[in-house]
mmCIF file of C-alpha atoms and ligand atoms in Angstrom:
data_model
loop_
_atom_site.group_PDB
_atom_site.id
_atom_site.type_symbol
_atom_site.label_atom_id
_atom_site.label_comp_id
_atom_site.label_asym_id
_atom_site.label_seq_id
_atom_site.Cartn_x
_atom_site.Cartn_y
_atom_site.Cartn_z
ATOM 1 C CA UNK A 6 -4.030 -18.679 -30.239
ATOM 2 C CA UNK A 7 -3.695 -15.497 -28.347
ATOM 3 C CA UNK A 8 -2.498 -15.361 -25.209
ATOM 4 C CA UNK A 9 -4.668 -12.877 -23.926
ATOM 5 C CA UNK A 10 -7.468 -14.884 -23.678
ATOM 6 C CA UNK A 11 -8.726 -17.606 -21.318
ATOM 7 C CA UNK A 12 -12.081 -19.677 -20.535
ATOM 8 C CA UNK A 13 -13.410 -19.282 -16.938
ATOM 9 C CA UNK A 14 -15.762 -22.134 -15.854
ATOM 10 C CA UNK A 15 -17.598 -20.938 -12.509
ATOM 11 C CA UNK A 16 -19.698 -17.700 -12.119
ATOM 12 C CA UNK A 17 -20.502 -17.476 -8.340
ATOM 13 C CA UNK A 18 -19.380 -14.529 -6.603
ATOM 14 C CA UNK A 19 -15.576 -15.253 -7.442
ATOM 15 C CA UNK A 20 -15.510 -16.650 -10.995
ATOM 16 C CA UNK A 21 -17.613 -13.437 -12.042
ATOM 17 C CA UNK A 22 -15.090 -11.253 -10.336
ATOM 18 C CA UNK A 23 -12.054 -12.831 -11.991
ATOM 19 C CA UNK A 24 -14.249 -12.571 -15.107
ATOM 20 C CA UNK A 25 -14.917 -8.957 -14.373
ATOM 21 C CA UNK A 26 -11.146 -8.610 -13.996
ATOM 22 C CA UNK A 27 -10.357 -9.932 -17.174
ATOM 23 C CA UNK A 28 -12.812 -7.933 -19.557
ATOM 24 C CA UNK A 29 -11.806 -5.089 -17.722
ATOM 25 C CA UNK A 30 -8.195 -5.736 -19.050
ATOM 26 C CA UNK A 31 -9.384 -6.412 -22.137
ATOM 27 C CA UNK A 32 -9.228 -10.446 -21.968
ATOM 28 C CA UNK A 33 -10.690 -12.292 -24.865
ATOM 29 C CA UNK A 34 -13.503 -14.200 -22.336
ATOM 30 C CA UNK A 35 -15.208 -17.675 -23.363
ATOM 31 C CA UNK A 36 -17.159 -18.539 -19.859
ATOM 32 C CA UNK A 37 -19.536 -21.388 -18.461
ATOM 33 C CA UNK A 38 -22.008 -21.525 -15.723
ATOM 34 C CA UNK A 39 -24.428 -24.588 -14.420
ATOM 35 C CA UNK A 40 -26.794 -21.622 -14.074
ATOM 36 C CA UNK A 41 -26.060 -20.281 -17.539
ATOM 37 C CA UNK A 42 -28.404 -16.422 -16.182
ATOM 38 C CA UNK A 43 -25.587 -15.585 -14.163
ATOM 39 C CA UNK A 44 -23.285 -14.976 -17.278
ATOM 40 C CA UNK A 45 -26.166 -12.595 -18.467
ATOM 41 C CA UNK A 46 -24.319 -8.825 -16.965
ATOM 42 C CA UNK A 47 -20.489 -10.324 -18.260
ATOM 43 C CA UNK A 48 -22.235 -11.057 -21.378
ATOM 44 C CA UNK A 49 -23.535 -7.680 -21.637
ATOM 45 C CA UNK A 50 -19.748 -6.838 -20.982
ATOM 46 C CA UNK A 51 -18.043 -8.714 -23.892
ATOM 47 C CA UNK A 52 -17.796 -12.139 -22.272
ATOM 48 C CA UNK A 53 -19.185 -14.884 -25.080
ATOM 49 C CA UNK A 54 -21.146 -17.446 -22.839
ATOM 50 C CA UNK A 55 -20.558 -21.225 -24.076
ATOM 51 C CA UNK A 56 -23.361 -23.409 -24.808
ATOM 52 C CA UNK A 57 -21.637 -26.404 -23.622
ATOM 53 C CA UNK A 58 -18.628 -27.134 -21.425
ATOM 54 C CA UNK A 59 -17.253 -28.938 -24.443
ATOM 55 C CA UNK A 60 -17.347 -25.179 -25.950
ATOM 56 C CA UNK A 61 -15.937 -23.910 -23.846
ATOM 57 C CA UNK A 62 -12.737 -25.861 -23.171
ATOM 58 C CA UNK A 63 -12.608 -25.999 -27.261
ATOM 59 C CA UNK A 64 -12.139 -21.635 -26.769
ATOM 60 C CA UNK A 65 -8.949 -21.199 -24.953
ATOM 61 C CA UNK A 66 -6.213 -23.201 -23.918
ATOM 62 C CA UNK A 67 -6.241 -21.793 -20.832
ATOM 63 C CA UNK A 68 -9.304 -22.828 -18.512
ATOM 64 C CA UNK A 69 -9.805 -21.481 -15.009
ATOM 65 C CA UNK A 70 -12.317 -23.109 -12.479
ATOM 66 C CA UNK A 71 -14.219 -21.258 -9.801
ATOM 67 C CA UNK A 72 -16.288 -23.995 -8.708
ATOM 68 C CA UNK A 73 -17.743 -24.892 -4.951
ATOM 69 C CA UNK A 74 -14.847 -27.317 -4.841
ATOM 70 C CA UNK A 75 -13.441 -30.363 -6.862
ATOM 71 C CA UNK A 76 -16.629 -32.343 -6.977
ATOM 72 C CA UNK A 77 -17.951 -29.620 -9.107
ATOM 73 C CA UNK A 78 -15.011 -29.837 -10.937
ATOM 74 C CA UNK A 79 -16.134 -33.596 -11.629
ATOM 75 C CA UNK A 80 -19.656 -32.966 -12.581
ATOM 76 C CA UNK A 81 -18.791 -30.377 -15.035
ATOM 77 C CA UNK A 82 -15.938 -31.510 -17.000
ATOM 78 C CA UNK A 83 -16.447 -34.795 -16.764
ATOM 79 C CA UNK A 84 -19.168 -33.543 -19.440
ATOM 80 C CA UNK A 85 -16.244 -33.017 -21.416
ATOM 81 C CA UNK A 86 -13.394 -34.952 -21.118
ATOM 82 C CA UNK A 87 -12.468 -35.166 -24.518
ATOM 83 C CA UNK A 88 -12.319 -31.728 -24.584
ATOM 84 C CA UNK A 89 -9.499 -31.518 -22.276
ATOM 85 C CA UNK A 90 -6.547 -32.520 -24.156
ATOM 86 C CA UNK A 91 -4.067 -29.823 -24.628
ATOM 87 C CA UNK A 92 -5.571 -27.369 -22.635
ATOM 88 C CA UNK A 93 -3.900 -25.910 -19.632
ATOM 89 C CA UNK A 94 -6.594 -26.285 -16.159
ATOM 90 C CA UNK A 95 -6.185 -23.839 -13.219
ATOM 91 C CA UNK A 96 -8.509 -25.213 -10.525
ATOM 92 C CA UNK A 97 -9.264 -22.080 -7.978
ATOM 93 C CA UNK A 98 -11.736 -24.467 -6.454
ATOM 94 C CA UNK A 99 -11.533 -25.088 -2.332
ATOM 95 C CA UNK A 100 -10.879 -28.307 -1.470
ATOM 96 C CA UNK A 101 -8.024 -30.680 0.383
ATOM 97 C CA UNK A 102 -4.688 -31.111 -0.405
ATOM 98 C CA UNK A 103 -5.589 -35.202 -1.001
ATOM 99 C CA UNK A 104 -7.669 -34.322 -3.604
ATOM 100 C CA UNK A 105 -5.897 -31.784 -5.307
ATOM 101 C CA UNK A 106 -3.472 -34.477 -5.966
ATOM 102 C CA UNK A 107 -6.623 -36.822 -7.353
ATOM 103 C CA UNK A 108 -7.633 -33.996 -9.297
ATOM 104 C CA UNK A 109 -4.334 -33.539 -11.041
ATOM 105 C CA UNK A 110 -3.760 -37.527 -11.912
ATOM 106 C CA UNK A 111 -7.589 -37.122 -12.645
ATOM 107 C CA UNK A 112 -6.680 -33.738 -15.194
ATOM 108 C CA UNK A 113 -3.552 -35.180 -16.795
ATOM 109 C CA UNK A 114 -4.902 -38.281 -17.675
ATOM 110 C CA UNK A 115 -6.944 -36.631 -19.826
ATOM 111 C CA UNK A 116 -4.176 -34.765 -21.888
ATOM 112 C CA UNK A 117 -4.253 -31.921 -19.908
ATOM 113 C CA UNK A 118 -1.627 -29.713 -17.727
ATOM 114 C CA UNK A 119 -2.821 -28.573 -14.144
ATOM 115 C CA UNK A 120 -2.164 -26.207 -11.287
ATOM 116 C CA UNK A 121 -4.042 -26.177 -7.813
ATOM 117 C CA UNK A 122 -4.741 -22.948 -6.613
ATOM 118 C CA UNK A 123 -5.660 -21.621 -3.705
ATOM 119 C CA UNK A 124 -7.135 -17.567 -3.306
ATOM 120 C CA UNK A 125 -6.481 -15.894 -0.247
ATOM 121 C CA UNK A 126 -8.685 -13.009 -0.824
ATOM 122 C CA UNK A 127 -12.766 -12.382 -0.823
ATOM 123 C CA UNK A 128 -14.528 -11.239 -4.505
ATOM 124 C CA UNK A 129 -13.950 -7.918 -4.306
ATOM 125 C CA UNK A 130 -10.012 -7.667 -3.710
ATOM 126 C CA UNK A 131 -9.833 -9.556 -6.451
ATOM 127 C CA UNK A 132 -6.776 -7.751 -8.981
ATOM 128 C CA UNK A 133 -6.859 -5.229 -5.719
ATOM 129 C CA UNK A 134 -3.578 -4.440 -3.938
ATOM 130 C CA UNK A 135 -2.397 -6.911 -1.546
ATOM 131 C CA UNK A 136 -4.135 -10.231 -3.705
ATOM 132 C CA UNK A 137 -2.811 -13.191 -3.816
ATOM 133 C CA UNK A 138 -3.305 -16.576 -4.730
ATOM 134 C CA UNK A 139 -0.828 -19.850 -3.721
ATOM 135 C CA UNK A 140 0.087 -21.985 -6.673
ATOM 136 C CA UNK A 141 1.426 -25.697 -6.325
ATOM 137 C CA UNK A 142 2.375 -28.118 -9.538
ATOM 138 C CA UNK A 143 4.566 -27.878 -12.570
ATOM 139 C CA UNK A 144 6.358 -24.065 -12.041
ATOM 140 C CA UNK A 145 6.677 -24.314 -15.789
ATOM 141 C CA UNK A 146 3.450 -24.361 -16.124
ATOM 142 C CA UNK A 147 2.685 -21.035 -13.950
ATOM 143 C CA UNK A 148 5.472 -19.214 -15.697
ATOM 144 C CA UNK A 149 3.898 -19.660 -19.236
ATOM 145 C CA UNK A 150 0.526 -18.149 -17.882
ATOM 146 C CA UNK A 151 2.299 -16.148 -15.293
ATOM 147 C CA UNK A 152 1.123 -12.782 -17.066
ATOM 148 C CA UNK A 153 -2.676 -13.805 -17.209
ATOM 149 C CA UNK A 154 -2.742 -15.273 -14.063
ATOM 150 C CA UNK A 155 -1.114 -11.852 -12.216
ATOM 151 C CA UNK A 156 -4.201 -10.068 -13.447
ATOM 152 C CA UNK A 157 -6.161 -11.700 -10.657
ATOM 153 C CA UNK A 158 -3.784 -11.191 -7.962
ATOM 154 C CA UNK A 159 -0.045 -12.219 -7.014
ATOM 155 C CA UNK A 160 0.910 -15.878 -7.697
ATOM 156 C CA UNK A 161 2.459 -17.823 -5.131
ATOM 157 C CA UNK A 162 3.894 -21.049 -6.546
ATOM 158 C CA UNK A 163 4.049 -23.214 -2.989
ATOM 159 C CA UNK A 164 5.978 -26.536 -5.120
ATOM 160 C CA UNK A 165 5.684 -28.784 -7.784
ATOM 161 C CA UNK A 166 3.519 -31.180 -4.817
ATOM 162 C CA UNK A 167 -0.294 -30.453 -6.258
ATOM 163 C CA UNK A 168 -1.392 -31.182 -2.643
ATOM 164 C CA UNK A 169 0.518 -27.575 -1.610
ATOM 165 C CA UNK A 170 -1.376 -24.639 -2.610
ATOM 166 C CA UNK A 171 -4.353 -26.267 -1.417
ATOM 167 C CA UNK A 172 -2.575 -26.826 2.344
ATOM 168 C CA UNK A 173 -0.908 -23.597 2.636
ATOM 169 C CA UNK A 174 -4.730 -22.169 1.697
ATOM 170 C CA UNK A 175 -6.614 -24.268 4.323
ATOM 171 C CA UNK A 176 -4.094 -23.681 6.720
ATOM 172 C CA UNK A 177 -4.862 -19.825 6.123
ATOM 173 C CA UNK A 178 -8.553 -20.402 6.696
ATOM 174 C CA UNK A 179 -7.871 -22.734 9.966
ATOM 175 C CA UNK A 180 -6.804 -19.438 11.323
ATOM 176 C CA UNK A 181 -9.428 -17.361 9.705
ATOM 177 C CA UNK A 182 -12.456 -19.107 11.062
ATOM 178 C CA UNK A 183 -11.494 -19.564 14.375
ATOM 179 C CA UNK A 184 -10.509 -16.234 14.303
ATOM 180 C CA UNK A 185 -13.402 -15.136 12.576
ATOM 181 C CA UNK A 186 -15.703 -16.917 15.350
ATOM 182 C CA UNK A 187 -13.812 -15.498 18.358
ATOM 183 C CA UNK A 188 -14.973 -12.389 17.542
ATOM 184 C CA UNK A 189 -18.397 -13.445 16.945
ATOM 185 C CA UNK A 190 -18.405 -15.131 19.970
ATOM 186 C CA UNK A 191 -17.106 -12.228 21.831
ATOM 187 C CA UNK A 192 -19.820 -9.673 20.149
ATOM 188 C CA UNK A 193 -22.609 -12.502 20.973
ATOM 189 C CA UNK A 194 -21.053 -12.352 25.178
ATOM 190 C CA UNK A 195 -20.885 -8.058 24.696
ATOM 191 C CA UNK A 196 -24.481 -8.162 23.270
ATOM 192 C CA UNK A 197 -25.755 -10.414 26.390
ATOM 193 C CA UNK A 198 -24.290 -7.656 28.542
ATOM 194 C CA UNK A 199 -25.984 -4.667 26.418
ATOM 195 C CA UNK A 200 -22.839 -3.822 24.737
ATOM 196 C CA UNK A 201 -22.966 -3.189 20.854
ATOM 197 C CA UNK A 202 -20.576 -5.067 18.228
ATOM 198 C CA UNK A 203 -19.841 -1.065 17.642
ATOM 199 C CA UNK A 204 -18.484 -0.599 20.901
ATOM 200 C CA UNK A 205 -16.154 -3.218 21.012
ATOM 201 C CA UNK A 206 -14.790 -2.697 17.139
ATOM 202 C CA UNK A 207 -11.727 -1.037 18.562
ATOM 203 C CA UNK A 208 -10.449 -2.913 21.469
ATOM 204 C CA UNK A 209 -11.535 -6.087 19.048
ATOM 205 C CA UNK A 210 -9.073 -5.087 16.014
ATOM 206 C CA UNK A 211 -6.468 -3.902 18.478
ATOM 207 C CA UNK A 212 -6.944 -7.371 20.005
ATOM 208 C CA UNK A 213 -6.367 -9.311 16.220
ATOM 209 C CA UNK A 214 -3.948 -6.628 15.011
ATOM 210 C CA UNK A 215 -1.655 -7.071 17.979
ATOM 211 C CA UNK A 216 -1.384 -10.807 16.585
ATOM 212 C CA UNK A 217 1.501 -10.817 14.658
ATOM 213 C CA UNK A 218 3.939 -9.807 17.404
ATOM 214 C CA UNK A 219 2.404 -12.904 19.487
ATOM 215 C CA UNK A 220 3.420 -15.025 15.916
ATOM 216 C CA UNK A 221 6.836 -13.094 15.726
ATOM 217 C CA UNK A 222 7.782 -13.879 18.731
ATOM 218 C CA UNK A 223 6.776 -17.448 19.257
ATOM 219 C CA UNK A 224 7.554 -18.771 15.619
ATOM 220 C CA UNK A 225 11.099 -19.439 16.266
ATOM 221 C CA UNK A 226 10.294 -20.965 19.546
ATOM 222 C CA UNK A 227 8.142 -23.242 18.004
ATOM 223 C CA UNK A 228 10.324 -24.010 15.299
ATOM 224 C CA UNK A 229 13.354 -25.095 17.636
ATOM 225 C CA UNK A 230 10.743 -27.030 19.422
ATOM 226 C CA UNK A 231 11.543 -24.478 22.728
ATOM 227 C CA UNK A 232 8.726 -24.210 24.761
ATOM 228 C CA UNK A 233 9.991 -22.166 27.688
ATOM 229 C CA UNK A 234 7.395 -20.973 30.450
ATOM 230 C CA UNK A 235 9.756 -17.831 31.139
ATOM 231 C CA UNK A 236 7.289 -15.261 29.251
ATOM 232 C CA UNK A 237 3.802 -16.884 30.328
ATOM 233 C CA UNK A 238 2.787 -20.372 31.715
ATOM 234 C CA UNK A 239 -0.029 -22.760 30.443
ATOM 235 C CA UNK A 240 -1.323 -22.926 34.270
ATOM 236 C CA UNK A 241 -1.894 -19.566 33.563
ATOM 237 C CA UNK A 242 -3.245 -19.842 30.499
ATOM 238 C CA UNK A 243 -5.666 -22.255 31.627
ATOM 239 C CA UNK A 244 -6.772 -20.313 34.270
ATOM 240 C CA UNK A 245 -7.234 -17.373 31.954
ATOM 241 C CA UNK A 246 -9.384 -19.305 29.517
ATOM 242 C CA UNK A 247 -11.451 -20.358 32.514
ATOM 243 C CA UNK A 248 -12.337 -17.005 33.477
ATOM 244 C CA UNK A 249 -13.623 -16.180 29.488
ATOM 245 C CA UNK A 250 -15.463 -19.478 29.354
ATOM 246 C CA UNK A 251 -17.295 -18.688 33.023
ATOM 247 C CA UNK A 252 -17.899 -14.976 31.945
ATOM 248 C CA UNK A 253 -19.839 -16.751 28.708
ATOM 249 C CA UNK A 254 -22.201 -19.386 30.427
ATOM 250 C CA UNK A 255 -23.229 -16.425 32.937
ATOM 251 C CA UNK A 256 -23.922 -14.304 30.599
ATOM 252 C CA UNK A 257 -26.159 -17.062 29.035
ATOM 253 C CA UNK A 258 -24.259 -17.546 25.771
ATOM 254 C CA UNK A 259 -22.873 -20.777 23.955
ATOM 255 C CA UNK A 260 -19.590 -20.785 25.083
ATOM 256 C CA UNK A 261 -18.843 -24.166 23.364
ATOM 257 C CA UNK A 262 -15.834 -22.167 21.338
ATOM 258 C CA UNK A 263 -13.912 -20.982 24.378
ATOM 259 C CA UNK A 264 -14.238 -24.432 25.922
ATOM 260 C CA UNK A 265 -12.454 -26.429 23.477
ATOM 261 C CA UNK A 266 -9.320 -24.467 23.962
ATOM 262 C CA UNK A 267 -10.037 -25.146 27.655
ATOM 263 C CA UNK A 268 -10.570 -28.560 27.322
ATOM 264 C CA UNK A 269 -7.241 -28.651 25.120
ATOM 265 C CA UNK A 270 -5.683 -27.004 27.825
ATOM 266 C CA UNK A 271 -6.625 -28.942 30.921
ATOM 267 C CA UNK A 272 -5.582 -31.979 28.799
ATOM 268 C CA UNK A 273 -1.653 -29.989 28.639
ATOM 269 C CA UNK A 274 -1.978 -29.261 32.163
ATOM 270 C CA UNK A 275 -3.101 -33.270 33.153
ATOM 271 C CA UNK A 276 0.048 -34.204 30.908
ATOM 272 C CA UNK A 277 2.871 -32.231 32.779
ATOM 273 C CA UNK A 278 3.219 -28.711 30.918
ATOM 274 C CA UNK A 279 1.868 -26.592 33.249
ATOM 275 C CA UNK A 280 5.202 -24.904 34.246
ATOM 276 C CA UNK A 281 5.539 -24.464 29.905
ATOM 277 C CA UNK A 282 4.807 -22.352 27.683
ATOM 278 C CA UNK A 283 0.921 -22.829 26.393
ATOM 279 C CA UNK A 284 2.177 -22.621 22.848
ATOM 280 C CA UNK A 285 3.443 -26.278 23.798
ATOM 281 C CA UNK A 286 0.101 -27.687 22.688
ATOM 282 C CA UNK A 287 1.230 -28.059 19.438
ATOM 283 C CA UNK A 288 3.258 -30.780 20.657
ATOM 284 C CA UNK A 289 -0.266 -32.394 21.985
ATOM 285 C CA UNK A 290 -2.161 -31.474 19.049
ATOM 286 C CA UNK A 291 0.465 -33.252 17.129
ATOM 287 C CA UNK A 292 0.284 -36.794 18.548
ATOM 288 C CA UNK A 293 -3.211 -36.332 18.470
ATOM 289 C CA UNK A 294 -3.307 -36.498 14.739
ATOM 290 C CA UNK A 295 -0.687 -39.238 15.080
HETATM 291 P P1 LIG B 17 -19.862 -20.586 -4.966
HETATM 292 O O1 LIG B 17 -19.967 -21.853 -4.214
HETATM 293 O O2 LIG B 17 -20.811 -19.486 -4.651
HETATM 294 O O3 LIG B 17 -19.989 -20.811 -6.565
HETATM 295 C C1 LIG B 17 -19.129 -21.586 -7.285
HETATM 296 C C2 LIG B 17 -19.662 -22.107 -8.589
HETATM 297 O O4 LIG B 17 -19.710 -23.545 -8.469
HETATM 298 C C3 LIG B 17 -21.010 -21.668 -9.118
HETATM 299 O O5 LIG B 17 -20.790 -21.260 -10.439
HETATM 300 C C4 LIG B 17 -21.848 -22.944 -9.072
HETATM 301 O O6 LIG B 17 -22.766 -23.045 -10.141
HETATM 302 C C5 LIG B 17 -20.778 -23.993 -9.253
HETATM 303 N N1 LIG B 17 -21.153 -25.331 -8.836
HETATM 304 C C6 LIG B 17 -21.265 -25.815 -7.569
HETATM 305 N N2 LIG B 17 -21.605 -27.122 -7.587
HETATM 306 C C7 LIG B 17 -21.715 -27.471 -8.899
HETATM 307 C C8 LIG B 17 -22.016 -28.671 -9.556
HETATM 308 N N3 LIG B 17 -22.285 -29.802 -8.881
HETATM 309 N N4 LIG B 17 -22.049 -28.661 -10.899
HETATM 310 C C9 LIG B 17 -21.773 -27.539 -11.593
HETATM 311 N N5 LIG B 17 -21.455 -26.359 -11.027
HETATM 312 C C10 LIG B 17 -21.422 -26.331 -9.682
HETATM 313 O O7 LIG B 17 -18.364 -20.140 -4.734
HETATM 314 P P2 LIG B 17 -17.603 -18.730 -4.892
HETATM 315 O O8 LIG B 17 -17.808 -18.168 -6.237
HETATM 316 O O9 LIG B 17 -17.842 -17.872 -3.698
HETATM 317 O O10 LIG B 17 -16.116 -19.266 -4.771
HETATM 318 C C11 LIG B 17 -15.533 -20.129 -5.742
HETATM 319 C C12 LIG B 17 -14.343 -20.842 -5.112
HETATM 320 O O11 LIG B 17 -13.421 -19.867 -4.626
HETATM 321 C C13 LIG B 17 -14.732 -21.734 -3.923
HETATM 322 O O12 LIG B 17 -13.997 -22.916 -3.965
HETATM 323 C C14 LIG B 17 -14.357 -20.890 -2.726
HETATM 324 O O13 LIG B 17 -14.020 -21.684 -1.600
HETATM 325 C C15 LIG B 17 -13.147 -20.121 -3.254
HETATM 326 N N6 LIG B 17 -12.965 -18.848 -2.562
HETATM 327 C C16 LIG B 17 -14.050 -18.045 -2.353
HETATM 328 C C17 LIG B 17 -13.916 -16.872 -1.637
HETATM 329 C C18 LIG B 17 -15.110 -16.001 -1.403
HETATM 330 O O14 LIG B 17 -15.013 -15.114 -0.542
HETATM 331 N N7 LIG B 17 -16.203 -16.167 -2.123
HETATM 332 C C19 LIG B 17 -12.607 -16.459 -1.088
HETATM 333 C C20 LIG B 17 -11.505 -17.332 -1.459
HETATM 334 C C21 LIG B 17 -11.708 -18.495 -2.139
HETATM 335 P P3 LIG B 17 -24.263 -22.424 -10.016
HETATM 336 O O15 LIG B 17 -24.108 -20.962 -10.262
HETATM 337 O O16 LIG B 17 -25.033 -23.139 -11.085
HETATM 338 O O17 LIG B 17 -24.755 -22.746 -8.623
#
């Protein structure tokens, strides 16, 4: 069986762009969609569409998944079980770390090897520069399909732990969404004010692009567990965060964002760190979860 070749189960806006990326390189491509229509323009680029799932696992040895996440997974080759023995599954499916793991036992105890993976990138920087997807399970298993898997984007195997690619990707988008809604929430306060999302672009991406100094500089603090107030102090922190969530309410928006790191830091403040550094919320955030 060639090597350049692979079955791609998923055809939403990522599966069709790893598909896309494939025929492009000249990939033998066996896919499978739920809604079989949306194969129709890979079709019309060399892709053969499976009737069945149990076709389409029977194609390659090597399946990928693009699926809404692992109960997909479930649904569809649970049509097929059979199907899976010998083949190699690469689920690029969102979901948690626990069940990743579940997934895996779930895979292998069908005959099948498995990887978890995780893609850091939207659709269209898919096999673009600066792609890259984390791996986690058996690294023999990534080096054998190391070549196809590259044409997507960089592989990052995280450990043989299936549960790792899929934490080291949601711990990326913990920091994208809040992120993500900062801004949004920030654009929704300039708007109430008559300010365009336009005219706060640049002092917003200076803002997010100034960033990684703040994570330079603080990662080794955080790491030696150091949480000196000798650069700033969470009293002033919390007064800080007052003065954004007050600037919200009177300008009439939902400032229900901006309050919970408020909240989280009145509750540092009420437990004796005000003189520390307000990266020492970790520490809170921590026993929280404890
Ligand atoms: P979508 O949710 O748009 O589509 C995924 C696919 O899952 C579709 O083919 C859909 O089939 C299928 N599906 C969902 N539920 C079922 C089910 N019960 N039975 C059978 N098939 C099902 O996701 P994307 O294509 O956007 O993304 C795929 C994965 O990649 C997701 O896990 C996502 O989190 C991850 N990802 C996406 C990024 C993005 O920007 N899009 C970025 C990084 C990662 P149908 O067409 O029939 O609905």
């Amino acid at each position: 069986m060639s090597k350049q070749s692979l079955t791609l189960v998923g055809l939403g806006p990522m599966g069709s762009a790893m598909a896309e990326a494939y025929l492009a390189r000249g990939y033998e491509v066996t896919v499978w969609n739920r809604t079989a229509s949306k194969a129709e323009p890979l079709v019309a680029k060399g892709a053969v569409l499976a009737p069945t799932v149990a076709d389409a696992l029977a194609a390659h040895e090597l399946v990928l998944l693009s699926l809404t996440d692992h109960q997909a997974m479930y649904a569809v080759l649970g049509q097929a079980t059979e199907a899976l023995k010998g083949r190699t599954v690469v689920n690029l499916s969102s979901d948690t770390p626990a069940k990743s793991r579940e997934a895996a036992d779930w895979v292998n105890g069908h005959g099948a090897a498995y990887l978890t993976g995780g893609v850091t990138v939207p659709p269209h920087r898919i096999a673009g520069p600066g792609a890259l997807t984390f791996y986690s399970g058996p690294r023999e298993v990534l080096e054998e399909h190391r070549a196809t898997l590259e044409v997507i984007s960089a592989a990052d195997h995280r450990g043989e732990d299936q549960g790792l690619a899929a934490l080291f990707y949601q711990l990326q988008l913990d920091i994208f969404w809040t992120s993500l809604f900062s801004w949004l929430h920030a654009v929704a306060v300039a708007k109430a004010n008559g300010i365009s999302a336009a005219d706060i672009l640049p002092y917003a991406s200076g803002t997010l692009a100034s960033m990684p100094d703040f994570l330079g500089f603080y990662t080794p603090r955080l790491d030696e567990g150091n949480f000196a107030g000798d650069v700033e102090r969470l009293s002033m922190g919390l007064a800080s965060i007052e003065h954004v969530v007050e600037t919200g309410l009177d300008s009439g928006v939902d400032s229900s964002l901006p309050t919970a790191v408020l909240e989280l830091l009145r509750r540092g403040f009420d437990a004796g760190r005000a003189e520390d550094s307000a990266t020492s919320i970790v520490e809170l955030l921590k026993q929280a979860s404890a």
